[in-house]
């Protein structure tokens, strides 16, 4: 079938756009240096680790919905990842997915997993310092069931839940104070949409879109969400975690090829991001390993008209300023981030020029064909 010139032009435009979008890959905003190994968990009860938080004495960890009673506990570990204490629940949790620790040392456990979207309520367990059993608090979504695997605490100590769903994840807050023995409604406080990356992971595209954990820095000035592939860190102002997630621009740290990364925490000094993966289904002998990644470097504030440097304007040393040196992982990630963004812009500009030129040539051909026929 013979195509009309207008149809050929439209087909050419479509082909160019498809080829352009298929071949131009936007690189990740930052690529972390290879992570350091902190310690390996050798306790056989911890193979489905879904939540972790660092403490002054080590770590607290939980499994997700474990079938064996010995795994349905809150595990306390020392700095070498050896289990030193466990706390049982007074009743069976459904699907524990994340952890947080309050300013007073209270451990919060998010019993909020719901892969099949069938739960009418979800729950938070609160374990006060020195307590022998956690207390159950039930919550209900205003818009149907959700699967949530990220628990955060804002500056006021309020729990914040972030759902595990593609595209925009929901950010929910309790509508009022939690009450033991009662169900408190949740309210939708906003949505967070994570940047696209190309970080390799076991679940490909979907693994880059699903929030599997979160944490707030010890000083409350930063918050991080993670997927199976990356960590996204936001600046927090005045303890407003919701505003940071729903209105901020994150910095990215790639967490490539973790087996099933569902946990993230800040180190106690706030300098590092710590992660650990589930190992259920991995080759025999695989141990959950706590990994340490360099945090992304904070952006430099823009200055409209910088003054000319003088002899007295000596640059501060890395040791005095706390900034990463040129050879440090933070500096490397920042340099790659800048070069990646600049390279992407140049590539897109070049593709745009080529597309424009080809379209112009096609249009000239159409005009000439019409003139020849007339």
Coordinates of C-alpha atoms in Angstrom, one line a residue:
X1 CA 0.0 0.0 0.0
X2 CA 1.4 3.4 -1.0
X3 CA 1.6 6.0 1.8
X4 CA 0.9 9.7 1.3
X5 CA 3.7 12.1 2.0
X6 CA 2.0 13.4 5.2
X7 CA 1.7 9.8 6.4
X8 CA 5.4 9.1 5.7
X9 CA 6.4 12.2 7.6
X10 CA 4.3 11.2 10.6
X11 CA 5.8 7.7 10.5
X12 CA 9.3 9.1 10.3
X13 CA 8.6 11.4 13.3
X14 CA 7.2 8.4 15.3
X15 CA 10.2 6.3 14.4
X16 CA 12.7 8.9 15.4
X17 CA 11.0 9.5 18.7
X18 CA 10.9 5.8 19.5
X19 CA 14.5 5.3 18.6
X20 CA 15.6 8.3 20.6
X21 CA 13.8 7.3 23.7
X22 CA 15.0 3.7 23.4
X23 CA 18.6 4.5 23.0
X24 CA 19.1 7.5 25.2
X25 CA 19.5 6.2 28.8
X26 CA 19.6 8.7 31.6
X27 CA 22.4 7.7 33.9
X28 CA 21.9 7.6 37.6
X29 CA 22.3 10.9 39.5
X30 CA 25.0 9.3 41.7
X31 CA 26.9 6.0 41.8
X32 CA 28.2 5.1 45.3
X33 CA 31.6 3.6 45.6
X34 CA 31.7 -0.1 46.4
X35 CA 30.1 -0.6 49.9
X36 CA 32.1 -1.7 52.9
X37 CA 31.1 -4.8 54.9
X38 CA 30.2 -3.9 58.5
X39 CA 29.3 -7.4 59.7
X40 CA 27.5 -10.6 58.8
X41 CA 24.4 -12.0 60.6
X42 CA 25.1 -15.7 61.4
X43 CA 22.0 -16.4 63.5
X44 CA 19.8 -18.8 61.5
X45 CA 16.6 -17.1 62.6
X46 CA 17.4 -14.0 60.7
X47 CA 17.2 -14.8 57.0
X48 CA 14.2 -12.6 56.0
X49 CA 15.3 -9.3 57.4
X50 CA 12.9 -6.6 56.4
X51 CA 13.7 -3.9 58.9
X52 CA 16.9 -2.7 60.5
X53 CA 17.9 0.3 62.6
X54 CA 21.4 1.1 64.0
X55 CA 21.7 1.8 67.7
X56 CA 24.5 2.9 70.0
X57 CA 25.1 -0.8 71.0
X58 CA 24.6 -2.4 67.6
X59 CA 21.4 -3.0 65.6
X60 CA 17.7 -3.9 66.0
X61 CA 16.3 -6.2 63.3
X62 CA 13.0 -7.9 62.4
X63 CA 12.0 -10.5 59.8
X64 CA 8.9 -10.1 57.6
X65 CA 6.0 -12.5 58.0
X66 CA 7.9 -15.5 59.2
X67 CA 6.1 -18.9 59.6
X68 CA 8.3 -20.1 62.5
X69 CA 7.6 -18.7 65.9
X70 CA 11.3 -18.4 66.7
X71 CA 11.7 -15.9 63.8
X72 CA 8.7 -13.7 64.9
X73 CA 10.7 -11.6 67.4
X74 CA 12.4 -8.3 67.8
X75 CA 16.2 -9.1 67.6
X76 CA 18.8 -7.0 69.3
X77 CA 22.4 -7.4 67.9
X78 CA 25.8 -6.1 68.9
X79 CA 28.1 -4.2 66.7
X80 CA 29.4 -7.6 65.2
X81 CA 25.9 -8.7 64.3
X82 CA 25.6 -11.3 67.0
X83 CA 22.2 -11.6 68.6
X84 CA 22.3 -10.7 72.2
X85 CA 18.6 -10.5 73.1
X86 CA 15.2 -11.1 71.6
X87 CA 11.7 -9.9 72.5
X88 CA 8.6 -11.8 71.6
X89 CA 5.2 -10.3 70.6
X90 CA 2.2 -10.9 72.9
X91 CA 0.2 -12.0 69.9
X92 CA 1.1 -13.0 66.4
X93 CA 2.0 -10.1 64.0
X94 CA 0.9 -10.3 60.4
X95 CA 3.8 -9.0 58.4
X96 CA 6.5 -6.8 60.1
X97 CA 8.3 -4.8 57.5
X98 CA 10.3 -1.9 59.0
X99 CA 11.7 -0.4 62.2
X100 CA 12.3 3.0 63.7
X101 CA 13.7 4.2 67.1
X102 CA 12.4 7.3 68.8
X103 CA 14.4 10.0 70.6
X104 CA 13.6 8.3 73.9
X105 CA 14.8 4.9 72.7
X106 CA 11.4 3.4 72.0
X107 CA 11.5 0.8 69.2
X108 CA 8.7 1.1 66.7
X109 CA 7.9 -2.0 64.5
X110 CA 5.7 -1.5 61.4
X111 CA 3.4 -4.5 61.1
X112 CA 2.1 -3.0 57.8
X113 CA 2.9 -5.5 55.1
X114 CA 0.0 -6.6 52.9
X115 CA 1.1 -8.1 49.6
X116 CA -2.5 -9.2 48.7
X117 CA -4.1 -6.0 49.9
X118 CA -6.6 -7.8 52.1
X119 CA -6.0 -6.2 55.6
X120 CA -8.7 -4.0 57.1
X121 CA -6.2 -2.7 59.6
X122 CA -2.4 -2.5 59.9
X123 CA -0.5 -2.1 63.1
X124 CA 2.5 -0.5 64.9
X125 CA 4.2 -2.2 67.8
X126 CA 5.9 0.1 70.4
X127 CA 8.6 -1.4 72.7
X128 CA 9.5 1.1 75.4
X129 CA 13.1 1.0 76.8
X130 CA 13.3 -1.8 79.3
X131 CA 9.9 -3.2 78.5
X132 CA 9.4 -7.0 78.1
X133 CA 6.7 -6.8 75.5
X134 CA 5.7 -4.4 72.8
X135 CA 2.3 -2.7 72.8
X136 CA 0.0 -3.0 69.7
X137 CA -1.6 0.0 68.1
X138 CA -4.0 -0.5 65.1
X139 CA -4.4 1.8 62.2
X140 CA -6.8 1.9 59.2
X141 CA -6.3 3.5 55.8
X142 CA -9.0 5.9 54.5
X143 CA -8.9 4.6 50.9
X144 CA -8.6 0.8 51.1
X145 CA -5.8 -1.6 51.8
X146 CA -2.1 -0.8 51.0
X147 CA 1.2 -2.6 51.3
X148 CA 3.6 -0.4 53.2
X149 CA 7.3 -1.3 54.0
X150 CA 8.7 2.1 55.1
X151 CA 8.2 3.6 58.6
X152 CA 9.6 7.0 59.6
X153 CA 9.3 9.2 62.6
X154 CA 9.0 13.0 62.1
X155 CA 10.3 15.7 64.3
X156 CA 7.3 15.5 66.6
X157 CA 7.7 11.8 67.0
X158 CA 4.7 11.0 64.8
X159 CA 4.9 7.8 62.7
X160 CA 4.9 8.2 58.9
X161 CA 4.0 5.3 56.6
X162 CA 5.1 5.2 52.9
X163 CA 3.4 2.7 50.7
X164 CA 5.0 0.2 48.4
X165 CA 3.5 0.9 45.0
X166 CA 4.7 1.8 41.6
X167 CA 4.6 5.4 40.4
X168 CA 3.6 7.7 43.3
X169 CA 3.8 6.2 46.8
X170 CA 1.3 7.3 49.4
X171 CA 2.5 9.1 52.5
X172 CA 0.2 8.5 55.5
X173 CA -0.1 9.9 59.0
X174 CA -2.3 8.9 62.0
X175 CA -5.3 11.3 62.3
X176 CA -4.8 11.5 66.0
X177 CA -2.8 10.1 68.9
X178 CA -2.3 6.3 68.9
X179 CA -4.4 4.4 71.5
X180 CA -3.7 0.8 72.6
X181 CA -6.8 -1.3 72.0
X182 CA -8.3 1.1 69.5
X183 CA -8.1 1.6 65.8
X184 CA -6.9 5.1 64.7
X185 CA -7.6 6.3 61.2
X186 CA -4.8 7.3 58.9
X187 CA -4.9 10.3 56.6
X188 CA -3.2 10.7 53.2
X189 CA -0.7 13.5 53.7
X190 CA 0.7 13.5 50.2
X191 CA 2.6 11.4 47.6
X192 CA 6.3 10.9 46.8
X193 CA 7.5 10.1 43.3
X194 CA 11.1 8.7 43.1
X195 CA 13.4 9.6 40.2
X196 CA 14.0 7.0 37.5
X197 CA 17.4 5.2 37.5
X198 CA 19.1 2.4 35.7
X199 CA 20.6 0.6 38.7
X200 CA 20.8 -3.2 38.2
X201 CA 18.8 -5.2 40.7
X202 CA 17.0 -8.6 40.8
X203 CA 13.6 -7.1 39.8
X204 CA 14.7 -4.8 36.9
X205 CA 12.4 -1.8 36.3
X206 CA 9.9 -2.7 39.1
X207 CA 12.7 -3.0 41.6
X208 CA 13.6 0.7 41.0
X209 CA 10.0 2.0 41.6
X210 CA 8.9 0.2 44.9
X211 CA 9.7 1.7 48.3
X212 CA 11.0 -1.1 50.6
X213 CA 12.3 0.8 53.6
X214 CA 13.1 4.2 55.1
X215 CA 15.0 6.0 57.9
X216 CA 15.5 9.4 59.4
X217 CA 19.0 10.6 60.3
X218 CA 19.8 10.8 64.0
X219 CA 19.8 14.6 63.9
X220 CA 16.5 14.7 62.1
X221 CA 17.8 16.8 59.2
X222 CA 17.7 14.1 56.5
X223 CA 15.4 11.3 55.5
X224 CA 16.0 8.4 53.2
X225 CA 13.8 6.0 51.3
X226 CA 15.1 3.0 49.5
X227 CA 14.0 0.6 46.7
X228 CA 15.5 -2.7 45.7
X229 CA 18.0 -0.7 43.7
X230 CA 18.7 2.8 45.2
X231 CA 18.5 5.0 48.2
X232 CA 17.0 8.6 47.9
X233 CA 17.9 11.1 50.5
X234 CA 16.0 14.3 51.2
X235 CA 16.8 17.4 53.3
X236 CA 14.3 17.9 56.2
X237 CA 13.5 21.3 57.6
X238 CA 12.0 21.8 61.1
X239 CA 11.3 18.1 61.4
X240 CA 8.7 18.1 58.6
X241 CA 9.4 14.7 57.0
X242 CA 6.2 14.8 55.0
X243 CA 7.1 18.1 53.3
X244 CA 10.6 16.8 52.6
X245 CA 9.3 13.7 50.8
X246 CA 6.4 15.3 49.0
X247 CA 8.1 18.5 47.9
X248 CA 11.9 17.9 48.1
X249 CA 14.4 16.8 45.4
X250 CA 16.4 13.8 46.5
X251 CA 20.0 12.9 46.1
X252 CA 20.6 9.3 44.9
X253 CA 22.9 6.5 46.1
X254 CA 22.9 3.4 43.9
X255 CA 22.6 0.1 45.8
X256 CA 23.3 -2.2 42.9
X257 CA 22.6 -6.0 42.9
X258 CA 21.6 -6.4 46.5
X259 CA 19.9 -9.8 46.7
X260 CA 16.6 -8.5 48.1
X261 CA 17.3 -5.1 49.8
X262 CA 14.4 -4.1 52.0
X263 CA 16.2 -2.3 54.9
X264 CA 18.1 0.9 55.3
X265 CA 19.4 2.8 58.3
X266 CA 21.7 5.7 59.1
X267 CA 24.8 5.0 61.2
X268 CA 24.6 6.5 64.6
X269 CA 26.9 9.4 63.6
X270 CA 24.8 10.0 60.5
X271 CA 27.7 9.8 58.2
X272 CA 26.8 6.5 56.4
X273 CA 23.8 4.6 55.0
X274 CA 23.6 1.0 56.2
X275 CA 21.6 -1.7 54.4
X276 CA 20.9 -5.4 54.7
X277 CA 19.2 -7.9 52.4
X278 CA 17.0 -10.9 52.9
X279 CA 18.8 -14.1 52.1
X280 CA 15.9 -16.6 52.0
X281 CA 16.1 -18.4 48.6
X282 CA 19.8 -17.5 48.2
X283 CA 22.5 -20.2 47.8
X284 CA 23.1 -22.3 51.0
X285 CA 25.5 -20.6 53.4
X286 CA 24.6 -17.0 52.2
X287 CA 24.6 -14.7 55.3
X288 CA 22.8 -11.4 55.6
X289 CA 25.4 -8.8 55.4
X290 CA 25.2 -5.2 56.7
X291 CA 26.7 -2.9 54.1
X292 CA 27.9 0.6 54.6
X293 CA 27.5 3.2 51.8
X294 CA 28.8 6.8 51.7
X295 CA 26.0 9.3 51.9
X296 CA 25.6 11.6 48.8
X297 CA 27.3 15.0 49.1
X298 CA 25.0 17.9 49.9
X299 CA 24.4 20.4 47.1
X300 CA 26.4 23.6 47.2
X301 CA 24.1 26.6 47.6
X302 CA 23.9 28.8 44.5
X303 CA 25.4 32.3 44.6
X304 CA 24.2 34.9 42.2
X305 CA 27.3 37.1 42.0
X306 CA 30.2 35.4 43.7
X307 CA 33.0 37.9 44.8
X308 CA 36.4 37.5 43.2
X309 CA 38.7 35.3 45.3
X310 CA 41.5 37.0 47.3
X311 CA 44.7 35.7 48.7
X312 CA 43.1 35.5 52.2
X313 CA 40.3 33.2 50.9
X314 CA 42.0 30.0 51.7
X315 CA 39.9 26.9 51.0
X316 CA 39.1 24.9 54.1
X317 CA 40.6 21.5 54.4
X318 CA 38.5 18.4 54.3
X319 CA 39.3 17.6 57.9
X320 CA 38.1 21.0 59.1
X321 CA 35.0 21.2 57.0
X322 CA 33.8 17.7 57.1
X323 CA 33.5 17.7 53.3
X324 CA 34.6 14.7 51.3
X325 CA 38.1 14.8 49.7
X326 CA 38.6 14.3 46.0
X327 CA 39.5 10.6 46.6
X328 CA 36.6 9.9 49.0
X329 CA 33.4 8.0 48.0
X330 CA 31.2 11.1 48.5
X331 CA 33.4 13.2 46.2
X332 CA 33.4 10.5 43.6
X333 CA 29.6 10.2 43.7
X334 CA 29.3 13.9 43.4
X335 CA 31.6 14.1 40.4
X336 CA 29.9 11.3 38.7
X337 CA 26.5 12.9 39.4
X338 CA 27.6 16.2 37.8
X339 CA 29.3 14.5 34.8
X340 CA 26.3 12.2 34.3
X341 CA 23.8 15.1 34.3
X342 CA 26.0 17.2 32.0
X343 CA 26.6 14.3 29.6
X344 CA 22.9 13.5 29.5
X345 CA 22.0 17.1 28.6
X346 CA 24.6 17.1 25.9
X347 CA 23.4 13.8 24.5
X348 CA 19.8 14.9 24.5
X349 CA 20.7 18.2 22.8
X350 CA 22.6 16.3 20.2
X351 CA 19.7 13.9 19.5
X352 CA 17.4 16.9 19.3
X353 CA 19.6 18.5 16.7
X354 CA 19.7 15.3 14.6
X355 CA 15.9 14.8 14.9
X356 CA 15.3 18.4 13.8
X357 CA 17.7 18.0 10.9
X358 CA 16.1 14.8 9.7
X359 CA 12.6 16.2 10.0
X360 CA 13.6 19.3 8.0
X361 CA 15.1 17.1 5.3
X362 CA 11.9 15.0 5.2
X363 CA 9.8 18.1 5.0
X364 CA 11.8 19.4 2.1
X365 CA 11.4 16.1 0.3
X366 CA 7.6 16.3 0.8
X367 CA 7.5 19.8 -0.7
X368 CA 9.6 18.8 -3.7
X369 CA 7.5 15.7 -4.3
X370 CA 4.3 17.9 -4.3
X371 CA 6.0 20.4 -6.7
X372 CA 7.0 17.5 -9.1
X373 CA 3.5 16.2 -9.2
X374 CA 2.0 19.6 -9.9

